[in-house]
Coordinates of C-alpha atoms and ligand atoms in Angstrom, one line a residue:
M1497 CA -22.8 -34.9 20.4
T1498 CA -21.7 -38.6 20.7
N1499 CA -24.1 -39.7 23.9
I1500 CA -21.5 -41.1 26.8
K1501 CA -23.0 -42.0 30.4
Y1502 CA -21.1 -40.4 32.5
S1503 CA -21.9 -42.7 35.3
S1504 CA -20.6 -45.9 33.5
V1505 CA -17.4 -44.4 32.6
P1506 CA -14.4 -44.8 35.4
L1507 CA -13.6 -41.6 36.8
F1508 CA -9.3 -41.4 35.3
L1509 CA -11.6 -41.7 32.1
L1510 CA -13.6 -38.9 32.5
V1511 CA -10.9 -36.9 33.3
A1512 CA -9.2 -37.4 30.6
I1513 CA -12.4 -36.9 28.1
C1514 CA -12.9 -33.7 30.0
A1515 CA -9.5 -32.9 29.0
I1516 CA -9.5 -33.5 25.8
S1517 CA -12.9 -31.4 25.4
S1518 CA -11.8 -28.5 27.4
S1519 CA -8.6 -28.3 25.5
F1520 CA -10.1 -28.5 22.4
A1521 CA -13.0 -25.6 23.5
I1522 CA -9.3 -23.8 24.0
A1523 CA -8.3 -24.5 20.0
Q1524 CA -11.3 -24.0 18.8
S1525 CA -12.0 -20.6 20.6
Q1526 CA -8.8 -19.7 19.0
A1527 CA -9.8 -20.0 15.1
P1528 CA -11.8 -17.9 13.7
Q1529 CA -15.5 -19.1 14.6
P1530 CA -18.1 -19.4 11.9
G1531 CA -19.6 -16.6 11.0
P1532 CA -18.5 -13.1 10.5
Y1533 CA -14.6 -12.8 12.2
T1534 CA -14.1 -9.2 13.6
S1535 CA -10.7 -7.5 13.7
E1536 CA -11.2 -7.5 17.2
Q1537 CA -11.0 -11.2 17.7
D1538 CA -8.7 -11.2 15.5
Q1539 CA -6.7 -8.5 17.7
Q1540 CA -7.3 -10.4 20.8
N1541 CA -6.4 -13.9 19.2
M1542 CA -2.7 -11.7 18.3
M1543 CA -2.6 -10.7 21.8
G1544 CA -3.0 -13.6 23.7
Q1545 CA -0.7 -15.2 21.4
L1546 CA 2.0 -12.3 22.1
G1547 CA 1.4 -12.5 26.3
I1548 CA 0.0 -9.4 25.6
K1549 CA -2.9 -7.5 28.2
A1550 CA -3.1 -4.5 27.6
L1551 CA -2.9 -2.4 25.0
R1552 CA -1.9 1.8 25.6
P1553 CA -4.8 3.0 23.4
G1554 CA -3.4 5.5 20.8
P1555 CA -4.5 9.3 20.4
S1556 CA -7.8 10.8 18.9
G1557 CA -7.3 12.3 14.8
D1558 CA -9.2 15.4 16.2
E1559 CA -7.3 18.1 17.2
K1560 CA -9.6 19.2 19.3
A1561 CA -10.6 15.4 21.2
P1562 CA -8.8 16.2 24.7
N1563 CA -7.0 13.0 24.3
H1564 CA -5.7 14.3 21.0
A1565 CA -2.1 13.7 19.3
N1566 CA 0.7 15.8 20.6
Y1567 CA 1.4 18.9 18.1
D1568 CA 3.6 20.3 20.1
E1569 CA 7.1 20.1 18.6
S1570 CA 9.4 20.6 21.9
K1571 CA 7.7 17.0 23.0
A1572 CA 7.8 15.3 19.9
N1573 CA 11.7 14.1 20.3
P1574 CA 11.4 11.5 23.6
Y1575 CA 13.9 9.2 21.8
P1576 CA 16.0 11.1 19.7
N1577 CA 18.6 9.4 18.7
L1578 CA 18.1 7.1 15.6
P1579 CA 19.1 3.6 15.1
D1580 CA 22.2 4.0 12.9
P1581 CA 21.3 2.7 9.2
L1582 CA 25.6 3.0 9.4
T1583 CA 26.2 0.5 12.3
M1584 CA 26.0 -3.0 12.2
N1585 CA 23.8 -4.4 14.9
D1586 CA 27.5 -5.5 16.7
G1587 CA 28.5 -1.7 16.6
Q1588 CA 30.9 -2.5 13.8
K1589 CA 30.8 1.1 11.1
V1590 CA 29.5 0.0 7.7
T1591 CA 32.0 2.2 5.9
T1592 CA 32.1 0.1 2.4
S1593 CA 29.0 0.1 -0.2
A1594 CA 30.0 -4.1 0.1
M1595 CA 29.3 -4.5 3.1
W1596 CA 26.1 -2.5 3.1
W1597 CA 24.9 -5.0 0.4
D1598 CA 26.2 -8.4 2.1
K1599 CA 25.9 -7.5 5.5
R1600 CA 24.3 -3.7 6.9
R1601 CA 20.9 -4.4 4.4
P1602 CA 20.0 -7.8 5.1
E1603 CA 20.2 -7.3 8.8
I1604 CA 17.5 -4.2 8.0
V1605 CA 15.5 -6.2 6.1
E1606 CA 15.7 -9.4 8.3
M1607 CA 14.3 -6.7 11.3
F1608 CA 11.7 -5.0 10.0
S1609 CA 10.7 -8.3 8.7
K1610 CA 10.3 -10.0 12.2
Y1611 CA 9.6 -6.8 13.9
V1612 CA 7.6 -4.6 12.1
Y1613 CA 5.6 -5.6 8.9
G1614 CA 6.1 -8.8 9.2
R1615 CA 7.7 -12.6 6.5
V1616 CA 6.6 -12.9 3.5
P1617 CA 6.2 -16.9 3.8
S1618 CA 8.6 -18.8 1.5
N1619 CA 5.1 -20.8 0.2
V1620 CA 2.8 -18.6 -1.5
P1621 CA 1.4 -20.4 -4.3
K1622 CA 2.1 -19.3 -7.9
V1623 CA -0.3 -16.7 -9.7
K1624 CA -1.5 -17.5 -13.4
W1625 CA -1.8 -14.1 -15.6
T1626 CA -4.9 -13.4 -18.1
V1627 CA -5.1 -10.5 -19.9
N1628 CA -9.6 -10.5 -19.7
T1629 CA -9.6 -7.6 -22.1
V1630 CA -7.5 -4.9 -24.2
D1631 CA -9.2 -1.4 -24.6
H1632 CA -8.0 1.4 -27.2
E1633 CA -8.7 4.3 -25.1
M1634 CA -8.1 8.3 -25.3
L1635 CA -6.8 9.7 -22.2
G1636 CA -6.7 14.0 -22.6
F1637 CA -5.1 13.8 -26.3
T1638 CA -3.0 10.9 -25.9
P1639 CA -4.2 7.5 -27.5
V1640 CA -3.7 4.6 -24.8
I1641 CA -3.7 0.9 -24.5
A1642 CA -5.5 -0.2 -21.2
K1643 CA -5.9 -3.7 -20.4
D1644 CA -7.7 -5.3 -17.9
I1645 CA -5.5 -7.9 -16.4
E1646 CA -6.3 -10.8 -13.6
G1647 CA -3.7 -12.6 -11.5
V1648 CA -4.9 -16.3 -10.1
V1649 CA -3.0 -17.3 -7.2
D1650 CA -2.8 -20.9 -6.8
N1651 CA -5.1 -22.7 -4.1
S1652 CA -5.1 -26.1 -4.8
S1653 CA -3.3 -26.3 -0.9
Y1654 CA -6.6 -24.2 0.6
P1655 CA -10.0 -24.2 -2.4
T1656 CA -11.6 -22.8 0.2
I1657 CA -9.6 -19.1 -0.8
D1658 CA -9.9 -17.3 -4.0
V1659 CA -7.3 -14.6 -4.6
H1660 CA -7.5 -13.2 -7.9
I1661 CA -4.7 -9.9 -8.4
H1662 CA -6.8 -7.0 -10.7
M1663 CA -4.7 -4.3 -11.8
M1664 CA -4.9 -2.5 -15.3
L1665 CA -2.1 -1.3 -17.2
V1666 CA -2.5 1.6 -19.6
L1667 CA 0.5 2.3 -22.0
P1668 CA 0.5 5.0 -24.7
A1669 CA -0.5 3.3 -27.7
R1670 CA 2.5 5.8 -30.6
A1671 CA 5.4 5.1 -27.7
K1672 CA 8.4 4.9 -29.4
G1673 CA 9.9 1.7 -27.4
P1674 CA 9.5 -0.1 -24.2
A1675 CA 7.9 2.5 -21.6
P1676 CA 8.9 3.4 -18.0
V1677 CA 5.7 2.2 -15.8
L1678 CA 4.0 3.8 -12.7
M1679 CA 2.3 1.3 -10.9
M1680 CA -0.5 3.0 -8.3
F1681 CA -2.6 2.4 -5.8
G1682 CA -5.8 2.3 -6.0
R1683 CA -9.5 1.1 -7.9
A1684 CA -8.1 -0.4 -11.1
A1685 CA -10.9 0.2 -13.8
F1686 CA -10.0 1.5 -17.6
P1687 CA -9.8 5.0 -17.5
N1688 CA -11.9 6.1 -20.5
P1689 CA -14.0 3.5 -22.0
N1690 CA -14.1 3.6 -25.8
E1691 CA -17.5 3.9 -26.8
P1692 CA -19.2 2.5 -29.8
S1693 CA -18.9 4.5 -32.7
A1694 CA -22.6 6.6 -34.0
G1695 CA -23.6 3.8 -36.5
D1696 CA -23.1 0.8 -33.3
L1697 CA -25.3 3.2 -31.2
D1698 CA -28.1 3.2 -33.6
K1699 CA -27.8 -0.9 -33.9
V1700 CA -27.5 -1.0 -30.1
N1701 CA -30.8 1.3 -30.0
K1702 CA -32.5 -0.6 -32.3
A1703 CA -32.1 -3.9 -30.6
W1704 CA -32.8 -2.1 -26.7
Q1705 CA -36.1 -0.6 -28.9
S1706 CA -37.6 -3.9 -30.2
L1707 CA -36.7 -6.1 -27.0
L1708 CA -39.0 -3.6 -24.9
I1709 CA -42.2 -3.5 -27.4
Q1710 CA -41.4 -6.9 -26.7
Q1711 CA -41.9 -6.6 -22.8
D1712 CA -44.6 -4.1 -23.9
P1713 CA -46.0 -3.5 -27.0
S1714 CA -47.6 0.0 -26.2
L1715 CA -44.2 1.1 -26.0
K1716 CA -44.3 1.0 -29.9
Q1717 CA -45.9 4.2 -30.4
V1718 CA -44.0 5.9 -27.7
F1719 CA -41.2 5.1 -29.9
E1720 CA -43.1 6.5 -32.5
Q1721 CA -43.5 10.0 -31.3
H1722 CA -40.6 10.2 -30.7
P1723 CA -38.0 8.5 -33.8
A1724 CA -35.0 10.7 -33.3
W1725 CA -34.6 10.0 -29.7
Q1726 CA -32.2 7.7 -28.5
L1727 CA -32.2 5.6 -25.4
V1728 CA -28.7 4.9 -25.0
K1729 CA -26.7 8.4 -26.3
A1730 CA -22.8 9.3 -26.6
T1731 CA -21.4 10.7 -23.6
P1732 CA -20.8 14.6 -24.4
F1733 CA -17.2 15.5 -23.9
Q1734 CA -16.4 16.1 -20.1
F1735 CA -14.0 18.1 -19.2
P1736 CA -11.7 16.4 -17.2
Q1737 CA -11.2 16.7 -13.1
L1738 CA -8.2 19.0 -13.1
N1739 CA -5.9 18.2 -9.5
E1740 CA -6.1 20.2 -7.0
D1741 CA -3.7 22.9 -8.5
G1742 CA -5.2 22.7 -11.6
G1743 CA -2.9 20.7 -13.3
L1744 CA -4.4 17.5 -15.8
P1745 CA -5.1 14.1 -13.4
N1746 CA -1.7 11.8 -13.0
T1747 CA -2.5 9.6 -15.3
W1748 CA -2.9 12.0 -18.6
Q1749 CA 0.1 14.4 -16.9
L1750 CA 2.1 10.1 -17.2
V1751 CA 0.5 9.1 -20.7
A1752 CA 1.5 12.6 -22.2
A1753 CA 5.2 12.2 -21.1
G1754 CA 5.1 8.9 -22.3
W1755 CA 5.1 6.5 -19.2
G1756 CA 2.5 3.7 -18.5
F1757 CA 0.5 3.4 -15.3
V1758 CA -0.8 0.5 -13.9
L1759 CA -3.7 0.4 -11.3
F1760 CA -3.2 -2.2 -8.8
D1761 CA -6.1 -2.9 -6.6
P1762 CA -4.5 -3.7 -3.0
A1763 CA -8.0 -5.2 -1.8
S1764 CA -7.9 -8.0 -4.4
V1765 CA -4.8 -8.8 -2.7
Q1766 CA -5.5 -8.8 0.7
A1767 CA -8.7 -6.4 2.7
D1768 CA -8.2 -3.8 4.4
D1769 CA -9.1 -5.0 7.5
G1770 CA -8.2 -6.8 10.2
G1771 CA -10.9 -9.2 10.5
G1772 CA -10.0 -10.1 6.5
L1773 CA -6.2 -11.8 7.6
T1774 CA -8.1 -15.2 7.7
R1775 CA -8.8 -14.6 3.9
G1776 CA -7.1 -12.6 0.6
I1777 CA -3.7 -13.9 -0.1
I1778 CA -2.4 -13.9 4.0
G1779 CA -5.3 -16.3 4.7
L1780 CA -4.9 -19.0 1.8
V1781 CA -1.0 -19.4 2.7
N1782 CA -2.6 -20.0 6.6
K1783 CA -5.6 -21.6 5.3
G1784 CA -7.7 -20.5 7.3
Q1785 CA -6.2 -19.6 10.3
P1786 CA -5.5 -16.6 11.8
R1787 CA -1.5 -15.0 11.7
K1788 CA 1.5 -16.2 13.8
P1789 CA 3.2 -13.2 15.4
E1790 CA 6.3 -13.2 12.8
D1791 CA 3.2 -13.8 9.4
W1792 CA 3.0 -10.8 7.2
G1793 CA 0.3 -7.6 7.8
A1794 CA -1.5 -6.0 4.9
L1795 CA 1.1 -3.3 4.1
R1796 CA 3.7 -6.2 3.5
A1797 CA 0.7 -8.3 1.7
W1798 CA -0.1 -5.5 -0.3
A1799 CA 3.8 -4.7 -1.5
W1800 CA 4.0 -8.7 -2.5
G1801 CA 1.2 -8.6 -4.2
A1802 CA 2.6 -5.3 -6.3
G1803 CA 5.5 -7.7 -7.0
R1804 CA 3.5 -9.8 -8.4
G1805 CA 2.5 -7.2 -10.8
L1806 CA 6.1 -6.7 -11.6
D1807 CA 6.2 -10.1 -12.6
Y1808 CA 3.9 -9.3 -15.9
L1809 CA 4.8 -6.8 -16.2
G1810 CA 8.7 -8.3 -16.9
I1811 CA 6.9 -10.8 -20.0
D1812 CA 5.3 -7.5 -21.2
P1813 CA 7.3 -6.3 -24.3
A1814 CA 5.5 -3.0 -24.7
V1815 CA 6.8 -2.2 -20.7
D1816 CA 10.5 -0.7 -19.2
A1817 CA 10.2 -2.9 -17.0
K1818 CA 14.0 -1.7 -15.6
H1819 CA 12.2 1.2 -15.1
V1820 CA 8.8 0.9 -13.5
G1821 CA 7.8 3.2 -10.2
I1822 CA 5.3 2.5 -7.5
E1823 CA 3.4 4.7 -6.1
G1824 CA 0.5 5.6 -3.5
V1825 CA -1.4 8.0 -0.9
S1826 CA -1.7 7.6 2.5
R1827 CA -1.9 4.0 4.2
Y1828 CA -0.9 3.4 0.4
G1829 CA 2.0 5.4 0.1
K1830 CA 2.8 3.4 3.3
A1831 CA 2.3 0.2 1.0
A1832 CA 4.5 2.3 -1.4
L1833 CA 7.2 2.7 0.3
V1834 CA 7.7 -0.8 1.9
T1835 CA 7.0 -2.4 -1.6
M1836 CA 10.0 -0.7 -2.9
A1837 CA 12.1 -1.0 0.4
F1838 CA 11.6 -5.4 0.0
D1839 CA 11.6 -5.2 -3.7
Q1840 CA 14.6 -3.9 -5.5
R1841 CA 13.3 -4.5 -9.1
F1842 CA 11.1 -0.9 -9.0
A1843 CA 13.1 1.1 -9.8
I1844 CA 11.0 3.8 -8.9
V1845 CA 9.1 5.6 -6.3
L1846 CA 6.9 8.2 -5.2
V1847 CA 5.5 8.1 -1.5
G1848 CA 2.7 9.8 -0.8
S1849 CA 2.0 11.6 2.0
S1850 CA 2.5 8.2 4.2
G1851 CA 3.1 9.0 7.8
K1852 CA 3.9 6.7 10.9
G1853 CA 4.1 3.7 9.1
G1854 CA 5.7 5.1 6.5
A1855 CA 8.2 8.0 6.3
T1856 CA 7.8 8.8 9.7
L1857 CA 10.1 8.3 12.4
L1858 CA 7.9 5.8 14.4
R1859 CA 9.9 7.5 17.3
R1860 CA 8.5 11.3 16.9
N1861 CA 5.5 11.6 19.6
F1862 CA 3.7 14.1 17.0
G1863 CA 0.0 13.0 15.8
E1864 CA -0.7 10.0 14.6
A1865 CA 1.5 7.4 17.1
V1866 CA 3.1 3.8 17.3
E1867 CA 0.1 3.3 19.7
S1868 CA -2.3 3.8 16.5
L1869 CA -0.3 0.9 14.3
T1870 CA -1.3 -1.4 17.3
G1871 CA -4.5 -0.5 17.9
G1872 CA -7.5 0.1 15.1
E1873 CA -4.2 -0.1 12.7
Y1874 CA -2.1 -3.7 13.8
Y1875 CA -3.6 -5.4 10.6
W1876 CA -0.9 -3.5 8.7
M1877 CA 1.6 -4.5 10.6
A1878 CA 3.1 -7.9 11.6
G1879 CA 1.4 -9.2 15.1
N1880 CA 4.7 -8.9 16.5
F1881 CA 4.7 -4.5 15.9
M1882 CA 1.4 -5.1 18.7
K1883 CA 4.5 -5.6 21.3
Y1884 CA 5.1 -2.3 21.0
G1885 CA 2.5 -0.6 22.2
A1886 CA 2.0 -3.3 25.2
S1887 CA 1.7 -1.7 28.5
E1888 CA 0.6 -5.0 29.9
A1889 CA 2.4 -8.2 28.6
S1890 CA 4.4 -11.0 29.9
F1891 CA 7.1 -9.0 28.9
G1892 CA 6.3 -6.5 31.1
S1893 CA 5.5 -3.3 28.5
M1894 CA 7.3 -1.9 25.1
T1895 CA 7.4 1.6 24.4
P1896 CA 8.5 2.5 20.5
A1897 CA 12.1 3.0 21.4
D1898 CA 12.4 0.0 21.9
I1899 CA 11.8 -0.9 18.2
P1900 CA 14.6 -2.1 16.7
V1901 CA 14.7 -0.1 13.6
D1902 CA 13.0 3.0 12.4
S1903 CA 11.9 4.6 8.9
N1904 CA 15.2 6.5 8.1
E1905 CA 15.6 2.8 7.5
L1906 CA 13.3 1.5 5.4
I1907 CA 14.2 4.3 3.5
A1908 CA 17.9 3.9 3.3
L1909 CA 16.7 0.5 2.1
C1910 CA 15.0 2.0 -1.4
A1911 CA 18.6 3.5 -1.8
P1912 CA 20.3 4.0 -4.8
R1913 CA 17.2 4.0 -5.9
L1914 CA 14.9 7.2 -6.8
T1915 CA 12.7 7.7 -4.3
F1916 CA 10.5 11.1 -4.0
I1917 CA 8.6 11.4 -0.9
S1918 CA 6.0 13.5 -1.1
Y1919 CA 3.6 15.5 1.2
G1920 CA 1.1 18.3 1.5
I1921 CA -0.1 20.7 4.3
P1922 CA -2.1 20.7 7.2
A1923 CA -4.0 23.9 5.8
K1924 CA -5.7 21.9 3.2
G1925 CA -6.0 18.6 4.7
D1926 CA -2.9 16.7 4.7
A1927 CA -3.0 16.9 8.2
N1928 CA -0.6 17.5 10.8
W1929 CA -1.8 13.8 12.0
L1930 CA 1.2 12.7 9.0
D1931 CA 3.8 14.2 10.8
H1932 CA 5.9 16.2 7.7
K1933 CA 8.9 16.8 9.6
G1934 CA 9.6 13.7 11.2
S1935 CA 9.3 11.9 7.7
F1936 CA 12.4 14.7 6.8
M1937 CA 14.1 14.0 9.5
A1938 CA 14.1 10.3 8.4
A1939 CA 14.8 11.6 5.2
V1940 CA 17.7 13.4 5.9
D1941 CA 19.6 10.6 7.5
A1942 CA 18.9 8.1 5.0
S1943 CA 20.9 10.8 2.6
R1944 CA 23.9 9.4 4.2
V1945 CA 23.1 5.5 2.4
F1946 CA 22.5 6.8 -0.9
V1947 CA 25.3 9.1 -0.6
L1948 CA 27.6 5.9 0.8
L1949 CA 26.2 4.0 -2.8
G1950 CA 27.5 6.7 -4.9
A1951 CA 23.9 8.5 -5.4
Q1952 CA 23.1 12.0 -3.9
G1953 CA 20.3 12.8 -0.7
L1954 CA 18.7 15.3 0.2
A1955 CA 20.8 18.6 -0.6
V1956 CA 20.4 20.1 2.9
E1957 CA 23.0 21.0 5.7
G1958 CA 23.5 19.0 9.3
D1959 CA 21.9 16.1 10.4
Y1960 CA 18.5 14.8 11.3
H1961 CA 18.6 16.2 14.4
T1962 CA 19.0 20.2 13.2
A1963 CA 18.5 20.2 9.3
Q1964 CA 15.7 23.0 8.8
M1965 CA 12.6 21.3 6.6
P1966 CA 12.7 23.7 3.4
P1967 CA 9.3 26.1 2.8
V1968 CA 6.4 24.8 1.2
N1969 CA 6.8 24.6 -2.7
T1970 CA 10.9 24.4 -2.4
D1971 CA 12.0 21.5 -4.4
L1972 CA 14.9 19.3 -3.7
L1973 CA 15.2 17.5 -6.3
D1974 CA 18.3 17.3 -7.0
G1975 CA 19.5 13.1 -5.7
Q1976 CA 18.2 10.0 -6.1
L1977 CA 16.3 10.5 -2.9
A1978 CA 13.8 14.0 -2.8
W1979 CA 11.4 15.6 -1.5
R1980 CA 8.7 17.8 -2.3
Q1981 CA 5.7 19.8 0.1
H1982 CA 3.1 21.0 -2.1
D1983 CA 0.8 23.3 -1.4
G1984 CA -2.1 21.4 -1.7
G1985 CA -4.1 18.7 0.6
H1986 CA -3.9 15.0 1.0
T1987 CA -2.6 13.6 -2.6
D1988 CA 0.5 13.4 -4.1
A1989 CA -1.2 15.0 -7.7
P1990 CA 0.3 18.6 -7.0
N1991 CA 3.9 16.8 -7.7
M1992 CA 3.3 14.3 -10.0
K1993 CA 5.1 17.1 -12.7
Y1994 CA 8.0 17.1 -11.0
F1995 CA 8.2 13.9 -10.1
I1996 CA 8.1 13.1 -13.9
E1997 CA 10.9 15.5 -14.9
W1998 CA 12.9 14.0 -11.8
A1999 CA 13.1 10.4 -12.7
D2000 CA 13.2 11.2 -16.7
K2001 CA 16.1 13.4 -15.9
F2002 CA 17.6 9.8 -13.9
I2003 CA 16.4 7.3 -16.6
G2004 CA 17.1 9.3 -19.2
H2005 CA 13.6 9.2 -20.5
T2006 CA 12.0 11.4 -23.3
P2007 CA 8.6 11.8 -24.3
Ligands
GCU2909 C1 -5.4 6.8 9.0 C2 -4.0 6.4 9.3 C3 -2.8 6.5 8.7 C4 -3.4 6.7 7.3 C5 -4.8 7.2 7.4 C6 -5.2 6.9 5.5 O1 -5.6 8.1 9.4 O2 -4.1 7.2 10.9 O3 -2.3 5.6 8.6 O4 -2.2 6.6 6.9 O5 -5.3 6.7 7.5 O6 -5.1 5.8 5.0 O7 -6.3 7.3 5.0

């Protein structure tokens, strides 16, 4: 602190000093303070920027709690009419595919960017990819090559923040040509690390023994008494963890069918946490400062990361980069749909149990609410999205009906590419919270865009108000837009074999 003797300073200067230091204090209090920057602080900061004083609280996910979410279908459609993907904002009808591509699609992309998921900044730094380790493994009966790959983001603009994107690419070793690849959001580890041969294990054990004897000479006698005992043993054969439907793990199914896969770690791009918004790729571009209202949220950042992963796949000759899909479940189901909607290089998506912020209609009031997405989950979205949960603000209040777009249009952005929407059943844990019906309605409406573009949507009678959701385990897999609710839980695994067959048919791939 500079030492100023106030008595010797003229009054006008004193006032000026106070004004400067108090505006400095305001700027300081908005900036992340040293020490942990919490989700609550970040949310308050954004509410301040938007002029929001209070948010409507979201419902409880506990169906027995007094403030539980609505599960009464007769109250589920308070705003029954959806924004129309095939009507321009100025009221003109979209009647040709050219009009869709040149006018309407860009209009919808702009609205989703500005109001819902946020914009990817124009100055995101470049990513440099390196293959760190290559391992030859077996997945079931399929030999594979697994590559541990790291993408280092250029942080010369703000060296305090490092972003190292991590993914694992696994390809069938005996593929006849470039393989289609399904990129899956989740932990990126070697699926089945190759072990040393028996002879090499002997060497490892001998080296261990001599090291341990150096450390404690009395161990020599112990090892002599048990000459056949091995410190490091080969892992015994392990039966695979079967899927909920008793099928083989997704990854095994994919490689057996001649597909590759990528395990893509979203957390290596952006933390799943509001306090993390001043770090990760979002924090790097913002130089450690909080977001502005139109900046990207975590979903768009994860999607951006997947797109950079696809850049790498594009230069790997073993990958059929024209047929790369993106997959995720739950919040990563949302991320998968967002990835597909914005990045048209992805050819295929498997959207698992994505709920609100994913395939389900934002306007529906069933299970998870817009107020959940503007509450604790606000950081998945653009800051601007919080306005739709505001009960008291400089602009008054807003409701889900004020959102200029809805998920029927998000699905429509994927058209005419291969889009599979997957759910399980509440009885097995794919909770009502997810609003399966709202996703079905959105897909029914998005079908019109698939048809306009010469593809096929869901083959159902009626429009989104009237179409009947098919019974569980009933395939609606004839079109490029597909729907299947399996009879398992909060996972897309029981749908994997249907997904592979469906995708293979459209891309003309045979194992
Ligand atoms: C919560 C959240 C969902 C989310 C899910 C998950 O249920 O409300 O939006 O999809 O967690 O990702 O596990």
